[in-house]
Structure formats: C-alpha cells, structure tokens
Short mmCIF file of C-alpha atoms in Angstrom, two decimals:
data_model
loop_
_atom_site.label_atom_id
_atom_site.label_comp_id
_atom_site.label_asym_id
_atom_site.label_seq_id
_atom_site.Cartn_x
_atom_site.Cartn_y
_atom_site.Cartn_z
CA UNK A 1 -151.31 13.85 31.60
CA UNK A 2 -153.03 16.71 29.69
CA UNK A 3 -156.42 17.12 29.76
CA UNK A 4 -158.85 14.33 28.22
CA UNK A 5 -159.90 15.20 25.05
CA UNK A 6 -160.18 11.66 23.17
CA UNK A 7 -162.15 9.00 24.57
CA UNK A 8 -163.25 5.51 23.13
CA UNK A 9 -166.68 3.78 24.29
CA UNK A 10 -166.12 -0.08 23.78
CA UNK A 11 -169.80 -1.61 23.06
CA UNK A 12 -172.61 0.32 21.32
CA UNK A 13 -175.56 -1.57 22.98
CA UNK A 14 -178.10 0.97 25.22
CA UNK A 15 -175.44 2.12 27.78
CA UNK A 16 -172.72 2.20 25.09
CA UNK A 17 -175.00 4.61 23.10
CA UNK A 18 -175.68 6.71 26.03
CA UNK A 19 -172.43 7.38 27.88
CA UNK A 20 -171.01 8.31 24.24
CA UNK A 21 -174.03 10.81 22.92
CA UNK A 22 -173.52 12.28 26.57
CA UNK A 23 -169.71 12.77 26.20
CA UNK A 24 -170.40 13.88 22.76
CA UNK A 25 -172.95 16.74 24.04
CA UNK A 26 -170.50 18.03 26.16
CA UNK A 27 -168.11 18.80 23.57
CA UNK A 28 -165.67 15.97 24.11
CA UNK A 29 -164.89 14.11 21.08
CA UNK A 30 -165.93 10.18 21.24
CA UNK A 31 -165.55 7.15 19.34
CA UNK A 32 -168.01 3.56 19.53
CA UNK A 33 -165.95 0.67 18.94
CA UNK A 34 -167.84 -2.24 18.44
CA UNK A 35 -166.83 -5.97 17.26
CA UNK A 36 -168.00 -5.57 13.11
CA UNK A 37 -168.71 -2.73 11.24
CA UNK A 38 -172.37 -3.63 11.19
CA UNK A 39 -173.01 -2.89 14.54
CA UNK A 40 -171.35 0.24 14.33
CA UNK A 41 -173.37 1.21 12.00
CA UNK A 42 -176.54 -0.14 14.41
CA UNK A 43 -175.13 1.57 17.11
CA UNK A 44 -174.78 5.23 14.96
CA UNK A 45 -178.63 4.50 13.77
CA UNK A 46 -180.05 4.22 17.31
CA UNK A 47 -178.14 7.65 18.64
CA UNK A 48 -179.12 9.18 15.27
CA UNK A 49 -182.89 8.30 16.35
CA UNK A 50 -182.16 9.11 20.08
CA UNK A 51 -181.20 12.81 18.92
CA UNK A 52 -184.40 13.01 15.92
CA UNK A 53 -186.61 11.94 19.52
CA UNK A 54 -184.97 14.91 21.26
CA UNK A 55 -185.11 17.37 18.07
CA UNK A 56 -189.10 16.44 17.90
CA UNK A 57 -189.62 17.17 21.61
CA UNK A 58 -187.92 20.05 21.27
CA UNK A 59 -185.46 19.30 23.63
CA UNK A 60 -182.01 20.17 21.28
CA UNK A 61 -181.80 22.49 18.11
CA UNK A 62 -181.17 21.10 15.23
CA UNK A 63 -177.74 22.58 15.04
CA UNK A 64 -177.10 21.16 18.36
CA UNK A 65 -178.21 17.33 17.00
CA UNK A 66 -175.78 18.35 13.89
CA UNK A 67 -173.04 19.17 16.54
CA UNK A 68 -173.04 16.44 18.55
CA UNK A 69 -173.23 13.83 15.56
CA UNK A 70 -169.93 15.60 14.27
CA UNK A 71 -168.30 14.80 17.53
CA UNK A 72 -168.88 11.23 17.32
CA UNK A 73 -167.53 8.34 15.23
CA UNK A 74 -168.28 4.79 15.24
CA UNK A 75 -166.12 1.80 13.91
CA UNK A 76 -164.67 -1.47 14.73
CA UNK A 77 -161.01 -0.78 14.03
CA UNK A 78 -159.06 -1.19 17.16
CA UNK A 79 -156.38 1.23 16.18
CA UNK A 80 -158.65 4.12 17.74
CA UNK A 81 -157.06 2.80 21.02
CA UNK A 82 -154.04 4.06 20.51
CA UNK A 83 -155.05 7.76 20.30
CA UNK A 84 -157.38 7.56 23.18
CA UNK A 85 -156.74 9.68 26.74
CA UNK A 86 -159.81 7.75 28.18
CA UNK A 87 -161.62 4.31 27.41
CA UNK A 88 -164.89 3.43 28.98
CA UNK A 89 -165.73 -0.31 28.86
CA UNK A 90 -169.80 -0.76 28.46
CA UNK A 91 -169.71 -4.39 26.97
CA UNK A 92 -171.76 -7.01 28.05
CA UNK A 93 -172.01 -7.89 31.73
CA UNK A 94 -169.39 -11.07 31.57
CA UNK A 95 -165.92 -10.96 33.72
CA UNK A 96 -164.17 -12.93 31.65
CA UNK A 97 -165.33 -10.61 28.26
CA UNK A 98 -164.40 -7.39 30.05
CA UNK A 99 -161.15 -9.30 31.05
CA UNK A 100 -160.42 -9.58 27.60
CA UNK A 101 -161.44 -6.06 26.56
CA UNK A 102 -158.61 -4.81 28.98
CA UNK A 103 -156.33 -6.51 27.87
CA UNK A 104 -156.56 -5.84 24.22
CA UNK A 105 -156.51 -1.92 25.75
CA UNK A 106 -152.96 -3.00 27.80
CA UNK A 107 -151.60 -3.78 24.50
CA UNK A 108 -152.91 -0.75 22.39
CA UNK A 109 -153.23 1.88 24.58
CA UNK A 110 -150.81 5.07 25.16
CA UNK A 111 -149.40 4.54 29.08
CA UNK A 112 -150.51 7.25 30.86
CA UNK A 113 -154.53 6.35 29.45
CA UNK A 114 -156.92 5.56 31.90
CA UNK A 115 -159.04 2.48 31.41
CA UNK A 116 -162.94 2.43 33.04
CA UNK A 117 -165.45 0.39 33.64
CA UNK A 118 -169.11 0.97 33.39
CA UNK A 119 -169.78 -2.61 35.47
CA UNK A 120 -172.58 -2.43 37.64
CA UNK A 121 -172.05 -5.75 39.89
CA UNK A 122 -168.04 -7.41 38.85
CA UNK A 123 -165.13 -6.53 40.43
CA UNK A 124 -162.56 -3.88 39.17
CA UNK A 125 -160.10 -5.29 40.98
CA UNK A 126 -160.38 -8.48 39.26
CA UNK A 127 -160.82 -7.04 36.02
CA UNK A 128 -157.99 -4.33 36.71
CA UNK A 129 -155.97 -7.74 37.49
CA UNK A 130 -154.74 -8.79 34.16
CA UNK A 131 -153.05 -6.26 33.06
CA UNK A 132 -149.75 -4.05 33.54
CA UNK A 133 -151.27 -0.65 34.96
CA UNK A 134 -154.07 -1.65 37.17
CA UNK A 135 -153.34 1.64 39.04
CA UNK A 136 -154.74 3.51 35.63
CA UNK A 137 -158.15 0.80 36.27
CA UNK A 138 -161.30 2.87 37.37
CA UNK A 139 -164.68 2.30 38.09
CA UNK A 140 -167.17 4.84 36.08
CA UNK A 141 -170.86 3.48 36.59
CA UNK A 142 -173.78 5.65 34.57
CA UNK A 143 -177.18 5.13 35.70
CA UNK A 144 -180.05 4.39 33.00
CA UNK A 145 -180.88 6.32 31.60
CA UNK A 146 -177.66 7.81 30.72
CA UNK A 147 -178.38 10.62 29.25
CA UNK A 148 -181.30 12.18 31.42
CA UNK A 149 -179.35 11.34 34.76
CA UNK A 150 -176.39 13.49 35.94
CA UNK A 151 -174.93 10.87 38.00
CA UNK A 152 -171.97 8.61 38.26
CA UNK A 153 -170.39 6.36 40.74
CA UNK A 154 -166.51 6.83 40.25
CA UNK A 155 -165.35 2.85 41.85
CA UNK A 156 -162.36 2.51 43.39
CA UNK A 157 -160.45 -0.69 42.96
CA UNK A 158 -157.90 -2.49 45.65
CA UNK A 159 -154.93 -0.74 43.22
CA UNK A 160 -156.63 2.42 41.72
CA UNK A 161 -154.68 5.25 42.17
CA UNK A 162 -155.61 8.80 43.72
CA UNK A 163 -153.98 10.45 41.04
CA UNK A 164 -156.61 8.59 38.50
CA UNK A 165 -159.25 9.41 40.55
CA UNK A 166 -158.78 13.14 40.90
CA UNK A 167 -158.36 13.04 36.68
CA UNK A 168 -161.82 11.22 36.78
CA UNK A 169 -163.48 13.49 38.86
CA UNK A 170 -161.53 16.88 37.83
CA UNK A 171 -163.18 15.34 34.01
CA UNK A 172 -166.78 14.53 35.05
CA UNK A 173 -167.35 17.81 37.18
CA UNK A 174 -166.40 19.56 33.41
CA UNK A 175 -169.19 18.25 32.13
CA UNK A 176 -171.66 19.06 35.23
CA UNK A 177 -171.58 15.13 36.12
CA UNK A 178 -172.56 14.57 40.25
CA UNK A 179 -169.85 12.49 41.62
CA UNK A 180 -170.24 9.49 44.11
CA UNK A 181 -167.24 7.89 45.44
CA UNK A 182 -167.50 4.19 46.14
CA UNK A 183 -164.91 1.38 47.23
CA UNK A 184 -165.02 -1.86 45.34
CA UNK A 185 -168.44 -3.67 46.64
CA UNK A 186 -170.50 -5.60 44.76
CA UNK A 187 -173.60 -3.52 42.99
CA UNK A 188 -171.71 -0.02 44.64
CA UNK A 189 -174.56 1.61 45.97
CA UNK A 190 -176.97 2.55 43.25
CA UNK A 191 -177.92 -1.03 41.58
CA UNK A 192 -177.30 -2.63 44.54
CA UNK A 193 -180.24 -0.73 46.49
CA UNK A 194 -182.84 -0.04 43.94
CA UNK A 195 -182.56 -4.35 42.96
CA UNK A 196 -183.73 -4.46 46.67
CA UNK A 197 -186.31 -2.13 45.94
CA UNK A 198 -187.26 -3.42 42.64
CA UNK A 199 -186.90 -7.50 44.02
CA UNK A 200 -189.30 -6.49 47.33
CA UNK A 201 -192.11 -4.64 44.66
CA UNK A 202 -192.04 -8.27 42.49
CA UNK A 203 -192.80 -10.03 45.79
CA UNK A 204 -195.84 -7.46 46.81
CA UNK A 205 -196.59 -7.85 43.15
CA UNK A 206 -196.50 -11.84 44.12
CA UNK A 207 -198.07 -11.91 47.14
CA UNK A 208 -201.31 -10.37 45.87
CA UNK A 209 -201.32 -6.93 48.39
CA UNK A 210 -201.44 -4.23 44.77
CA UNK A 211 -201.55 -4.24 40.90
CA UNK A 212 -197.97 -3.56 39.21
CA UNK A 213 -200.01 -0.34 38.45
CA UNK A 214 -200.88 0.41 41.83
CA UNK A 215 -197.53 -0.51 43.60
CA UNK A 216 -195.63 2.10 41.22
CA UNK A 217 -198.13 4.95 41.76
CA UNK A 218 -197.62 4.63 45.46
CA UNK A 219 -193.93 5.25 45.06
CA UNK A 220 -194.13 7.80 42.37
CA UNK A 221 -196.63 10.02 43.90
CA UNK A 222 -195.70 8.85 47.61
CA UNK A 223 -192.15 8.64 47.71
CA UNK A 224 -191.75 11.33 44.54
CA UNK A 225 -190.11 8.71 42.26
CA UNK A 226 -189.65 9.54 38.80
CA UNK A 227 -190.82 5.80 37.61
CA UNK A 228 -191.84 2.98 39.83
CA UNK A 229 -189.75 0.15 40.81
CA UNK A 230 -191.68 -2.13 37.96
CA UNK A 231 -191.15 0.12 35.84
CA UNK A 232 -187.83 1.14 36.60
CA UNK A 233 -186.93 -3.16 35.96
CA UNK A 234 -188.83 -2.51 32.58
CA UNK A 235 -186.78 -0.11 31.39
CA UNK A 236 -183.53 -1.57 33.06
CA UNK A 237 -184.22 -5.07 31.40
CA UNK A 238 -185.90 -7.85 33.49
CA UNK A 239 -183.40 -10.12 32.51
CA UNK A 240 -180.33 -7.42 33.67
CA UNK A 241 -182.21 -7.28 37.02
CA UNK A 242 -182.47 -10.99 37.31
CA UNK A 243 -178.33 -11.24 36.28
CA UNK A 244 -177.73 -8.58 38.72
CA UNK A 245 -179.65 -9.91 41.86
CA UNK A 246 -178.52 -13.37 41.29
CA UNK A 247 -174.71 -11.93 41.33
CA UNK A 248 -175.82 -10.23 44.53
CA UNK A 249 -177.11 -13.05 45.93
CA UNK A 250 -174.11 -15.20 45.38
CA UNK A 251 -171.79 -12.78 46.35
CA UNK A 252 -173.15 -11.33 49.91
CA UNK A 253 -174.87 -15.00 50.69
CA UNK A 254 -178.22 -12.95 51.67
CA UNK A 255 -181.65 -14.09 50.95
CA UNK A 256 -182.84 -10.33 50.99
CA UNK A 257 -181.15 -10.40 47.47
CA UNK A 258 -183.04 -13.99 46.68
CA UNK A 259 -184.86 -13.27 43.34
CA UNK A 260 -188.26 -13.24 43.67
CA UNK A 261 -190.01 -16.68 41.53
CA UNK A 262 -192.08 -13.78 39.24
CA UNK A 263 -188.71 -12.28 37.52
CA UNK A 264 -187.93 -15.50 36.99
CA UNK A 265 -191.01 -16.49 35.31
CA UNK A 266 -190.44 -13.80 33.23
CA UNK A 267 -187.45 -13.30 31.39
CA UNK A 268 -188.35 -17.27 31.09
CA UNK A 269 -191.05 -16.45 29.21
CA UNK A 270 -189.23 -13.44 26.94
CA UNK A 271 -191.01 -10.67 28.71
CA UNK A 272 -187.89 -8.51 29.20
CA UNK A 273 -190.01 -5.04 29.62
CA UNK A 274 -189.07 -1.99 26.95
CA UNK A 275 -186.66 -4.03 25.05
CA UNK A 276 -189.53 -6.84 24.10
CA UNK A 277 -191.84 -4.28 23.98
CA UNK A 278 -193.49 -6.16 27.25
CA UNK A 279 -192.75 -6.77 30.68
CA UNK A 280 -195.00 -5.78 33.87
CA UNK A 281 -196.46 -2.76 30.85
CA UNK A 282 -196.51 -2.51 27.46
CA UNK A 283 -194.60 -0.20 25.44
CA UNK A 284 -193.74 0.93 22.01
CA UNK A 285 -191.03 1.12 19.86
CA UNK A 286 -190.11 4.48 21.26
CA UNK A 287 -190.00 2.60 24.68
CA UNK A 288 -192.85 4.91 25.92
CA UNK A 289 -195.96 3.35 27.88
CA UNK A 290 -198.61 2.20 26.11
CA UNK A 291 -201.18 1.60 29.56
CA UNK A 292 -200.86 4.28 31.13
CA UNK A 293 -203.99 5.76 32.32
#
C-alpha cells in the first residue's frame, strides 16, 4: 500500500473534531463523515471556532487557519469511503454502534484500507470481529485534548497484523505523533490509569480531607500536572468518566475501579463539567475556568 494520503474521521463530536483538525494541520487531507448533513455542518462550525481561538491567541497565522480549513471536508455521504487509505472511527462509545460502523466500512472500503478505532475502553477484537479483514483492524486512541497532546496509543487486537502496525506507526511518526504500543486490555493504559486517579480524587473530594480546589493544586504544583484530576474529569466529561469506570469495573471485577457515589450524583444531576458549563468548576463557553483564583 502507498503511502496514506486520504483519511475519513467517522463522528464529528469533540474527539471527531480533534483527531481531524490535527490530521488536517499536518498536511494530510481529511474528511468528517457524520450521520446528516446538519451535523456536518455543526461539526465544520466548531473546528472553524477551534482555529478563530487559536488565530486570537496567536497560536496559527491566519494563512495557516486558511490552510488547514482547505484540507478538510465534512459531509454525510458515505461514498467518501471508498477513496479512503485510512478511516478512524470516533463515534459514540457503544460496541454494538462501532460494530455497525465497520461494517458499513467492510462493504465500502478499498481492500488494502486500514480501519481504526479511537475506543478508549471496548474491545478491537470484538469490534474487528464482524468483518472480512480484521487483520487491517487497529487500535488508534488520542488523548483529550487532541490537538494539544502528541500522543497516541496504537492497540493491538487478537488478529491485527504487524504489517498494519508498522503502516500506523511509519504514519503517526510523519506527523511528530509519540507512539505507545498496547495489547488489547480494557482502558489500554492511559484512561485506564488516570480514571484511577481521577475516581481516588472524587473519594478525597468525598471523604472531606481537601476542596476540589485544593486537591488539584496539590497535583498540579506537586506532581507538575498540567490540570488536576477534577479538572481533568471536567474537561473529559463526568458522564464519559462514569461510562468508562463502570466498563472497568465490570470488566476486571475490581472495586479499585468502583465509582465513587459523588460522580454519580453528578452526571445525575446534569453537571457534566465543560460541556454543561459546570461540574466540580465553572466554565464558559470557551470551556475556560471561570473560578480560578
């Protein structure tokens, strides 16, 4: 297979947006397909106002913001399968949805394309299971957010083959991406540690011992984090952590992965963090903090 030139993002939602603006930055040409033109459209709006945010912190050029938009596209006709060399899966976080997403690729896509997903917690072998080429079935997991961290986990699944990998990784070192290699476990290594780290701050949080405040400035300034873990579940959607430890929980049989009552009190009550505009801190529409001080 040539080099990968073409590549599809399937969903527009926040990692969606991401992974493509990033490809897109790099130079690569890349395509949102979502389910109705309408949320194409959504999808082009938010990365439009992604790059304006950049362009105002100086942070791109404006020619750069120009060049990048002219490498993207956005629709929902399915016929952009066919001309892909890469597809990256960032729909929502249900098996049986991605299941479905892969196989509408089996039937569209060229042969020799390779099919990726960005799940965090589900299992590429299971999704890699329904259809004809599971050895072209990779795991390519961004970290939030996608477009200020230069890290992916490239996931192996039970049939994934070495030639697929090497493509992956020959691709993402192009575009100055930091590779980690992980077999098929659930959460891989990133999500699966920091929900342990974000699930044991909610219980400190619980059990009285520091503010939310005061429990992220010890591991910012102590431990040199960029964010704190409350903060981090903020911005990561409290109802994505609660889906995510709960699918940890179920699948290793652990109470360390147990979530803690708090998150569930929470997303109960529609305080999802950035997305609501409230969770453990207030934000704005920009998704920057509001109380910090």
């Amino acid at each position: 297979m040539p080099g990968i030139e073409q590549i599809v993002v399937i969903g527009g939602g926040t990692m969606g947006q991401g992974i493509a603006e990033f490809f897109a930055s790099k130079g690569l040409d890349t395509t949102i397909l979502e389910k109705t033109a309408e949320l194409a459209e959504k999808a082009k709006q938010q990365i439009e106002l992604s790059l304006a945010k950049k362009l105002s912190k100086w942070a791109i050029t404006l020619a750069e913001k120009k060049l990048i938009l002219s490498r993207l596209h956005f629709t929902n006709e399915t016929g952009v399968l066919k001309q892909a060399d890469l597809v990256i899966e960032a729909v929502t976080e249900d098996l049986e949805i991605k299941k479905e997403v892969f196989r509408i690729c089996d039937q569209l896509c060229q042969t020799d394309v390779i099919l990726a997903s960005n799940t965090s917690t589900l299992s590429l072998t299971e999704i890699a299971a329904v259809i004809k080429r599971p050895e072209r079935v990779i795991g390519i997991h961004f970290v939030h957010p996608v477009t200020k961290t230069p890290l992916v986990e490239v996931i192996r699944g039970l049939k994934t083959s070495q030639e697929t990998v090497q493509e992956i990784k020959k691709l993402l070192k192009r575009i100055e991406l930091s590779v980690v290699e992980v077999y098929e476990s659930p959460g891989f290594v990133t999500t699966r540690l920091i929900c342990l780290l974000i699930n044991e701050a909610l219980y400190t949080l619980m059990e009285g011992v520091a503010s939310a405040k005061d429990i992220d400035q010890a591991m910012r300034i102590g431990y040199h984090f960029e964010k704190g873990p409350l903060e981090m579940a903020d911005r990561f959607g409290l109802d994505y952590v609660l889906f995510s430890l709960e699918k940890l929980y179920r699948e290793f049989g652990d109470t360390k992965f147990r979530p803690a009552p708090l998150l569930k009190q929470m997303v109960r009550a529609g305080h999802l963090g950035v997305k609501t505009g409230e969770g453990f801190f207030h934000y704005d529409e920009d998704g920057d903090r509001l109380d910090i001080g």
